[in-house]
mmCIF file of C-alpha atoms in Angstrom:
data_model
loop_
_atom_site.group_PDB
_atom_site.id
_atom_site.type_symbol
_atom_site.label_atom_id
_atom_site.label_comp_id
_atom_site.label_asym_id
_atom_site.label_seq_id
_atom_site.Cartn_x
_atom_site.Cartn_y
_atom_site.Cartn_z
ATOM 1 C CA MET A 197 -19.366 39.222 -41.006
ATOM 2 C CA GLU A 198 -21.692 41.145 -38.680
ATOM 3 C CA ARG A 199 -19.914 42.272 -35.526
ATOM 4 C CA ASN A 200 -22.702 43.787 -33.376
ATOM 5 C CA PHE A 201 -25.268 41.511 -31.742
ATOM 6 C CA THR A 202 -27.996 41.558 -29.183
ATOM 7 C CA SER A 203 -28.048 38.593 -26.776
ATOM 8 C CA ALA A 204 -31.142 37.144 -28.439
ATOM 9 C CA HIS A 205 -29.699 37.501 -31.940
ATOM 10 C CA LEU A 206 -26.371 35.954 -30.873
ATOM 11 C CA ALA A 207 -28.121 32.936 -29.352
ATOM 12 C CA GLU A 208 -29.786 32.223 -32.705
ATOM 13 C CA VAL A 209 -26.492 32.706 -34.592
ATOM 14 C CA LEU A 210 -24.692 30.289 -32.251
ATOM 15 C CA ARG A 211 -27.439 27.720 -32.694
ATOM 16 C CA GLN A 212 -26.949 27.862 -36.457
ATOM 17 C CA MET A 213 -23.145 27.808 -36.154
ATOM 18 C CA GLN A 214 -23.237 24.718 -33.932
ATOM 19 C CA SER A 215 -24.836 22.764 -36.771
ATOM 20 C CA ILE A 216 -21.780 23.535 -38.920
ATOM 21 C CA PHE A 217 -18.820 23.732 -36.545
ATOM 22 C CA ASP A 218 -17.673 21.315 -33.848
ATOM 23 C CA THR A 219 -17.730 24.123 -31.296
ATOM 24 C CA ALA A 220 -19.132 27.649 -31.383
ATOM 25 C CA GLU A 221 -18.649 29.790 -28.300
ATOM 26 C CA VAL A 222 -18.419 33.371 -27.136
ATOM 27 C CA THR A 223 -16.002 34.390 -24.409
ATOM 28 C CA ASP A 224 -15.385 37.609 -22.537
ATOM 29 C CA ALA A 225 -12.494 39.638 -23.841
ATOM 30 C CA GLU A 226 -10.851 42.853 -22.747
ATOM 31 C CA ASN A 227 -9.157 45.168 -25.212
ATOM 32 C CA VAL A 228 -10.554 43.257 -28.171
ATOM 33 C CA PRO A 229 -8.563 44.255 -31.266
ATOM 34 C CA ALA A 230 -10.376 45.847 -34.154
ATOM 35 C CA ALA A 231 -8.732 43.434 -36.600
ATOM 36 C CA GLY A 232 -10.844 41.021 -38.549
ATOM 37 C CA MET A 233 -11.118 37.270 -38.251
ATOM 38 C CA THR A 234 -7.979 35.294 -37.414
ATOM 39 C CA VAL A 235 -7.245 31.667 -38.256
ATOM 40 C CA GLY A 236 -5.258 29.262 -36.071
ATOM 41 C CA TYR A 237 -4.726 25.559 -35.520
ATOM 42 C CA THR A 238 -4.668 23.448 -32.379
ATOM 43 C CA SER A 239 -3.457 19.859 -32.082
ATOM 44 C CA ARG A 240 -5.346 17.041 -30.437
ATOM 45 C CA MET A 241 -4.065 13.509 -29.802
ATOM 46 C CA ASP A 242 -6.250 12.266 -32.658
ATOM 47 C CA GLY A 243 -6.071 15.162 -35.115
ATOM 48 C CA THR A 244 -5.999 18.920 -35.685
ATOM 49 C CA ASP A 245 -8.660 21.620 -35.277
ATOM 50 C CA CYS A 246 -8.956 24.805 -37.310
ATOM 51 C CA VAL A 247 -9.980 27.688 -35.010
ATOM 52 C CA LEU A 248 -11.586 30.894 -36.317
ATOM 53 C CA SER A 249 -11.597 33.867 -33.921
ATOM 54 C CA CYS A 250 -13.458 37.110 -34.452
ATOM 55 C CA PRO A 251 -13.984 40.120 -32.148
ATOM 56 C CA ILE A 252 -17.656 41.088 -31.756
ATOM 57 C CA THR A 253 -19.830 43.152 -29.435
ATOM 58 C CA VAL A 254 -22.842 41.801 -27.586
ATOM 59 C CA ASP A 255 -25.236 44.377 -26.171
ATOM 60 C CA GLY A 256 -22.388 46.866 -26.474
ATOM 61 C CA ALA A 257 -19.832 44.732 -24.568
ATOM 62 C CA PRO A 258 -16.641 43.391 -26.252
ATOM 63 C CA LYS A 259 -16.589 39.625 -26.775
ATOM 64 C CA MET A 260 -14.664 37.060 -28.791
ATOM 65 C CA LEU A 261 -16.442 34.578 -31.069
ATOM 66 C CA ARG A 262 -14.533 31.319 -31.574
ATOM 67 C CA LEU A 263 -15.467 28.586 -34.028
ATOM 68 C CA SER A 264 -13.543 25.318 -34.337
ATOM 69 C CA VAL A 265 -13.780 22.346 -36.661
ATOM 70 C CA GLY A 266 -11.630 19.281 -37.258
ATOM 71 C CA VAL A 267 -9.426 19.335 -40.337
ATOM 72 C CA ALA A 268 -9.973 16.295 -42.571
ATOM 73 C CA GLY A 269 -6.930 14.040 -42.910
ATOM 74 C CA ALA A 270 -5.109 16.118 -40.389
ATOM 75 C CA ALA A 271 -2.311 14.015 -39.049
ATOM 76 C CA PRO A 272 0.178 16.902 -38.921
ATOM 77 C CA ALA A 273 2.355 16.621 -42.018
ATOM 78 C CA GLU A 274 5.076 18.642 -40.341
ATOM 79 C CA ASP A 275 5.387 16.036 -37.611
ATOM 80 C CA PRO A 276 6.103 12.586 -39.047
ATOM 81 C CA GLY A 277 6.489 11.196 -35.529
ATOM 82 C CA ALA A 278 2.928 12.082 -34.512
ATOM 83 C CA ALA A 279 1.499 8.616 -35.156
ATOM 84 C CA ARG A 280 4.279 6.970 -33.162
ATOM 85 C CA GLU A 281 3.881 9.487 -30.330
ATOM 86 C CA LEU A 282 0.144 8.790 -30.255
ATOM 87 C CA GLU A 283 0.796 5.048 -30.080
ATOM 88 C CA MET A 284 3.258 5.542 -27.214
ATOM 89 C CA TYR A 285 0.825 7.812 -25.398
ATOM 90 C CA ARG A 286 -1.943 5.234 -25.643
ATOM 91 C CA ASP A 287 0.384 2.488 -24.436
ATOM 92 C CA ASP A 288 1.420 4.633 -21.460
ATOM 93 C CA MET A 289 -2.248 5.120 -20.596
ATOM 94 C CA ASN A 290 -2.729 1.337 -20.603
ATOM 95 C CA ARG A 291 0.310 0.457 -18.483
ATOM 96 C CA ASP A 292 0.784 0.467 -14.733
ATOM 97 C CA PHE A 293 3.366 3.144 -13.963
ATOM 98 C CA LEU A 294 5.234 1.001 -11.412
ATOM 99 C CA SER A 295 5.313 -2.549 -12.763
ATOM 100 C CA GLY A 296 4.931 -2.023 -16.515
ATOM 101 C CA ALA A 297 2.122 -4.589 -16.604
ATOM 102 C CA TYR A 298 -1.241 -3.563 -18.027
ATOM 103 C CA ASN A 299 -3.320 -1.489 -15.638
ATOM 104 C CA ARG A 300 -6.851 -2.074 -14.387
ATOM 105 C CA ARG A 301 -8.263 0.396 -16.923
ATOM 106 C CA TYR A 302 -6.958 -1.692 -19.834
ATOM 107 C CA TRP A 303 -7.972 -4.964 -18.187
ATOM 108 C CA GLU A 304 -11.584 -3.912 -17.707
ATOM 109 C CA SER A 305 -12.121 -1.732 -20.781
ATOM 110 C CA VAL A 306 -10.298 -3.881 -23.367
ATOM 111 C CA PHE A 307 -9.577 -7.460 -22.272
ATOM 112 C CA CYS A 308 -12.682 -8.072 -20.165
ATOM 113 C CA ARG A 309 -14.952 -6.257 -22.590
ATOM 114 C CA GLY A 310 -13.856 -8.682 -25.309
ATOM 115 C CA ILE A 311 -14.587 -11.861 -23.331
ATOM 116 C CA SER A 312 -18.140 -12.321 -24.656
ATOM 117 C CA ALA A 313 -16.975 -11.833 -28.248
ATOM 118 C CA HIS A 314 -14.245 -14.454 -27.856
ATOM 119 C CA VAL A 315 -16.723 -16.948 -26.414
ATOM 120 C CA ALA A 316 -19.196 -16.228 -29.226
ATOM 121 C CA ALA A 317 -16.389 -16.981 -31.686
ATOM 122 C CA GLY A 318 -15.773 -20.353 -30.042
ATOM 123 C CA GLN A 319 -12.755 -19.318 -27.967
ATOM 124 C CA PRO A 320 -12.969 -19.944 -24.216
ATOM 125 C CA VAL A 321 -11.314 -17.444 -21.902
ATOM 126 C CA ALA A 322 -9.623 -18.204 -18.583
ATOM 127 C CA VAL A 323 -8.445 -15.723 -15.975
ATOM 128 C CA ALA A 324 -6.417 -15.984 -12.784
ATOM 129 C CA LEU A 325 -5.707 -13.888 -9.712
ATOM 130 C CA VAL A 326 -2.138 -13.849 -8.378
ATOM 131 C CA LYS A 327 -1.511 -12.355 -4.940
ATOM 132 C CA VAL A 328 1.744 -11.874 -3.036
ATOM 133 C CA ASP A 329 1.386 -13.612 0.337
ATOM 134 C CA ASP A 330 1.912 -11.560 3.515
ATOM 135 C CA PHE A 331 2.878 -8.466 1.512
ATOM 136 C CA GLY A 332 2.291 -6.190 4.495
ATOM 137 C CA ALA A 333 4.805 -8.157 6.563
ATOM 138 C CA ILE A 334 7.382 -7.899 3.770
ATOM 139 C CA VAL A 335 6.955 -4.126 3.591
ATOM 140 C CA LYS A 336 7.155 -3.851 7.377
ATOM 141 C CA ALA A 337 10.385 -5.853 7.445
ATOM 142 C CA HIS A 338 12.111 -4.301 4.409
ATOM 143 C CA GLY A 339 10.343 -1.015 3.628
ATOM 144 C CA GLN A 340 8.003 0.186 0.879
ATOM 145 C CA PRO A 341 10.730 0.675 -1.783
ATOM 146 C CA VAL A 342 11.634 -3.014 -1.472
ATOM 147 C CA GLY A 343 7.933 -3.865 -1.633
ATOM 148 C CA ASP A 344 7.657 -1.864 -4.856
ATOM 149 C CA GLN A 345 10.641 -3.707 -6.315
ATOM 150 C CA LEU A 346 9.018 -7.023 -5.413
ATOM 151 C CA VAL A 347 5.836 -5.974 -7.219
ATOM 152 C CA CYS A 348 7.920 -5.225 -10.324
ATOM 153 C CA TYR A 349 9.747 -8.539 -10.031
ATOM 154 C CA VAL A 350 6.515 -10.549 -9.830
ATOM 155 C CA ALA A 351 5.035 -8.641 -12.779
ATOM 156 C CA ASN A 352 8.095 -9.294 -14.929
ATOM 157 C CA VAL A 353 8.126 -12.996 -14.097
ATOM 158 C CA TRP A 354 4.550 -13.488 -15.288
ATOM 159 C CA LYS A 355 4.981 -11.196 -18.287
ATOM 160 C CA LYS A 356 7.546 -13.649 -19.644
ATOM 161 C CA TYR A 357 4.708 -16.100 -20.242
ATOM 162 C CA TYR A 358 1.578 -13.964 -20.556
ATOM 163 C CA ASP A 359 2.343 -10.860 -22.577
ATOM 164 C CA GLU A 360 1.039 -11.544 -26.079
ATOM 165 C CA LYS A 361 -1.009 -8.534 -27.070
ATOM 166 C CA ASP A 362 -4.711 -9.175 -26.414
ATOM 167 C CA GLU A 363 -4.452 -12.982 -26.266
ATOM 168 C CA LYS A 364 -2.378 -13.365 -23.107
ATOM 169 C CA ILE A 365 -1.924 -10.464 -20.725
ATOM 170 C CA VAL A 366 -0.839 -9.620 -17.186
ATOM 171 C CA CYS A 367 -2.482 -6.776 -15.311
ATOM 172 C CA ARG A 368 -1.699 -5.189 -11.957
ATOM 173 C CA LEU A 369 -5.221 -5.213 -10.573
ATOM 174 C CA THR A 370 -4.501 -3.700 -7.146
ATOM 175 C CA GLY A 371 -1.393 -3.027 -5.061
ATOM 176 C CA HIS A 372 0.048 -6.555 -4.889
ATOM 177 C CA THR A 373 -2.612 -8.520 -6.760
ATOM 178 C CA PHE A 374 -2.274 -9.329 -10.452
ATOM 179 C CA ALA A 375 -4.709 -10.698 -12.997
ATOM 180 C CA VAL A 376 -3.697 -13.042 -15.800
ATOM 181 C CA GLY A 377 -5.907 -13.420 -18.868
ATOM 182 C CA CYS A 378 -5.638 -16.137 -21.494
ATOM 183 C CA VAL A 379 -7.793 -16.409 -24.617
ATOM 184 C CA GLY A 380 -8.302 -19.922 -25.964
ATOM 185 C CA ALA A 381 -7.865 -21.709 -22.628
ATOM 186 C CA GLU A 382 -10.341 -23.293 -20.267
ATOM 187 C CA ALA A 383 -9.950 -23.053 -16.499
ATOM 188 C CA ILE A 384 -8.195 -26.419 -16.171
ATOM 189 C CA ASP A 385 -5.711 -25.448 -18.902
ATOM 190 C CA LEU A 386 -4.708 -22.169 -17.256
ATOM 191 C CA GLU A 387 -4.627 -23.758 -13.814
ATOM 192 C CA SER A 388 -2.244 -26.457 -15.045
ATOM 193 C CA GLN A 389 -0.012 -23.911 -16.797
ATOM 194 C CA LEU A 390 0.181 -21.730 -13.704
ATOM 195 C CA ARG A 391 1.013 -24.682 -11.459
ATOM 196 C CA VAL A 392 3.901 -25.791 -13.682
ATOM 197 C CA LEU A 393 5.257 -22.248 -13.967
ATOM 198 C CA TYR A 394 4.963 -21.612 -10.242
ATOM 199 C CA GLU A 395 6.796 -24.808 -9.360
ATOM 200 C CA GLN A 396 9.722 -23.626 -11.525
ATOM 201 C CA MET A 397 9.664 -20.015 -10.355
ATOM 202 C CA ASN A 398 12.491 -18.369 -8.440
ATOM 203 C CA LEU A 399 10.692 -17.155 -5.318
ATOM 204 C CA THR A 400 13.456 -14.824 -4.222
ATOM 205 C CA CYS A 401 13.653 -11.185 -5.241
ATOM 206 C CA THR A 402 17.105 -9.630 -5.032
ATOM 207 C CA SER A 403 16.561 -6.076 -3.844
ATOM 208 C CA THR A 404 18.953 -3.337 -4.904
ATOM 209 C CA VAL A 405 17.374 -0.722 -2.634
ATOM 210 C CA GLY A 406 19.925 0.399 -0.048
ATOM 211 C CA MET A 407 22.045 -2.573 0.958
ATOM 212 C CA MET A 408 21.446 -5.470 -1.412
ATOM 213 C CA CYS A 409 19.319 -8.196 0.136
ATOM 214 C CA ARG A 410 17.434 -11.304 -0.908
ATOM 215 C CA VAL A 411 13.699 -11.214 -0.188
ATOM 216 C CA PRO A 412 11.893 -14.581 -0.243
ATOM 217 C CA PHE A 413 8.184 -14.562 -1.038
ATOM 218 C CA THR A 414 5.320 -16.847 -2.016
ATOM 219 C CA LEU A 415 2.189 -16.401 -4.121
ATOM 220 C CA SER A 416 -1.423 -17.502 -3.852
ATOM 221 C CA ILE A 417 -3.015 -18.223 -7.238
ATOM 222 C CA ALA A 418 -6.489 -19.205 -8.413
ATOM 223 C CA ALA A 419 -8.003 -19.572 -11.887
ATOM 224 C CA ALA A 420 -11.501 -19.637 -13.369
ATOM 225 C CA GLY A 421 -12.840 -19.905 -16.907
ATOM 226 C CA THR A 422 -15.839 -19.105 -19.048
ATOM 227 C CA ASP A 423 -16.511 -22.851 -19.200
ATOM 228 C CA GLU A 424 -17.446 -22.667 -15.498
ATOM 229 C CA VAL A 425 -19.838 -19.721 -15.352
ATOM 230 C CA SER A 426 -23.251 -19.123 -16.895
ATOM 231 C CA ASP A 427 -22.670 -15.438 -17.672
ATOM 232 C CA LYS A 428 -19.462 -15.102 -19.668
ATOM 233 C CA VAL A 429 -18.468 -11.779 -18.123
ATOM 234 C CA TRP A 430 -15.676 -10.536 -15.869
ATOM 235 C CA PRO A 431 -17.783 -9.995 -12.696
ATOM 236 C CA GLU A 432 -18.848 -13.657 -12.756
ATOM 237 C CA LEU A 433 -15.300 -14.846 -13.409
ATOM 238 C CA TYR A 434 -13.918 -12.547 -10.733
ATOM 239 C CA ALA A 435 -16.395 -13.783 -8.113
ATOM 240 C CA LEU A 436 -15.424 -17.423 -8.710
ATOM 241 C CA CYS A 437 -11.714 -16.647 -8.936
ATOM 242 C CA ASP A 438 -11.755 -14.514 -5.783
ATOM 243 C CA GLN A 439 -13.602 -17.234 -3.859
ATOM 244 C CA ARG A 440 -10.934 -19.751 -4.837
ATOM 245 C CA LEU A 441 -8.111 -17.338 -4.069
ATOM 246 C CA ARG A 442 -9.470 -16.729 -0.561
ATOM 247 C CA ALA A 443 -9.664 -20.471 -0.011
ATOM 248 C CA GLN A 444 -6.036 -20.872 -1.116
ATOM 249 C CA ILE A 445 -4.901 -18.083 1.222
ATOM 250 C CA ALA A 446 -6.874 -19.614 4.106
ATOM 251 C CA ALA A 447 -5.111 -22.919 3.429
ATOM 252 C CA GLY A 448 -1.725 -21.249 3.888
ATOM 253 C CA GLY A 449 -1.156 -19.683 0.455
ATOM 254 C CA ASN A 450 1.982 -20.565 -1.476
ATOM 255 C CA GLY A 451 0.369 -22.436 -4.331
ATOM 256 C CA VAL A 452 -2.270 -22.738 -7.028
ATOM 257 C CA TYR A 453 -5.821 -23.529 -5.961
ATOM 258 C CA THR A 454 -7.009 -26.905 -7.249
ATOM 259 C CA ALA A 455 -10.551 -26.740 -8.576
ATOM 260 C CA LYS A 456 -12.566 -29.814 -7.690
#
């Protein structure tokens, strides 16, 4: 392979290389060895790249030419746990680090993005917002660590009923507000389910932070469904749900909003 280039010649070579390789780049290099081309491999989360490195000169200056391309069928054979590690990594990226519920990224990019497809397939979708009442007062009285434990407690309670892959999920939308999504349910269905579950719920979180204490709390909840909005998308559902949630909070919280 030619090792000495002018800038103009190298630009043309790189243009041709980029039609063959995934990346073709030249980097500055000091004390470039006189050895020929070297071959190496780098791992990505979704595969392996083969990297070719070759010392060259450009207008008399030492440089390093690097070419990389994905290796076909390259789940690393020497690492049988790679697929499982990738699955765990993706799950970690989708989960809220504190509560273990799905995070907002997953809610918006996976669940909400699939709403239109579910409706087109004849499956209604209902969502709900669940907010801890007077959370600031709880944190002021007991401290942020207790507030964090309460967030985890609320998440775990709802995950018992709505944690079925993509069909029923719980997401921590913001600090102490959760979203519940249910495929195959209309607004009235989800509202009724939530009311029954809330009436049976233990509204006391036993904190183990510092001296053990019992922290009572209440929730404000509101639901909306694709059967109620013209555009079957999350922003429309959120607007209706948020309006109802605000009305429930204004009425004193501690309950599920009743849609008229």
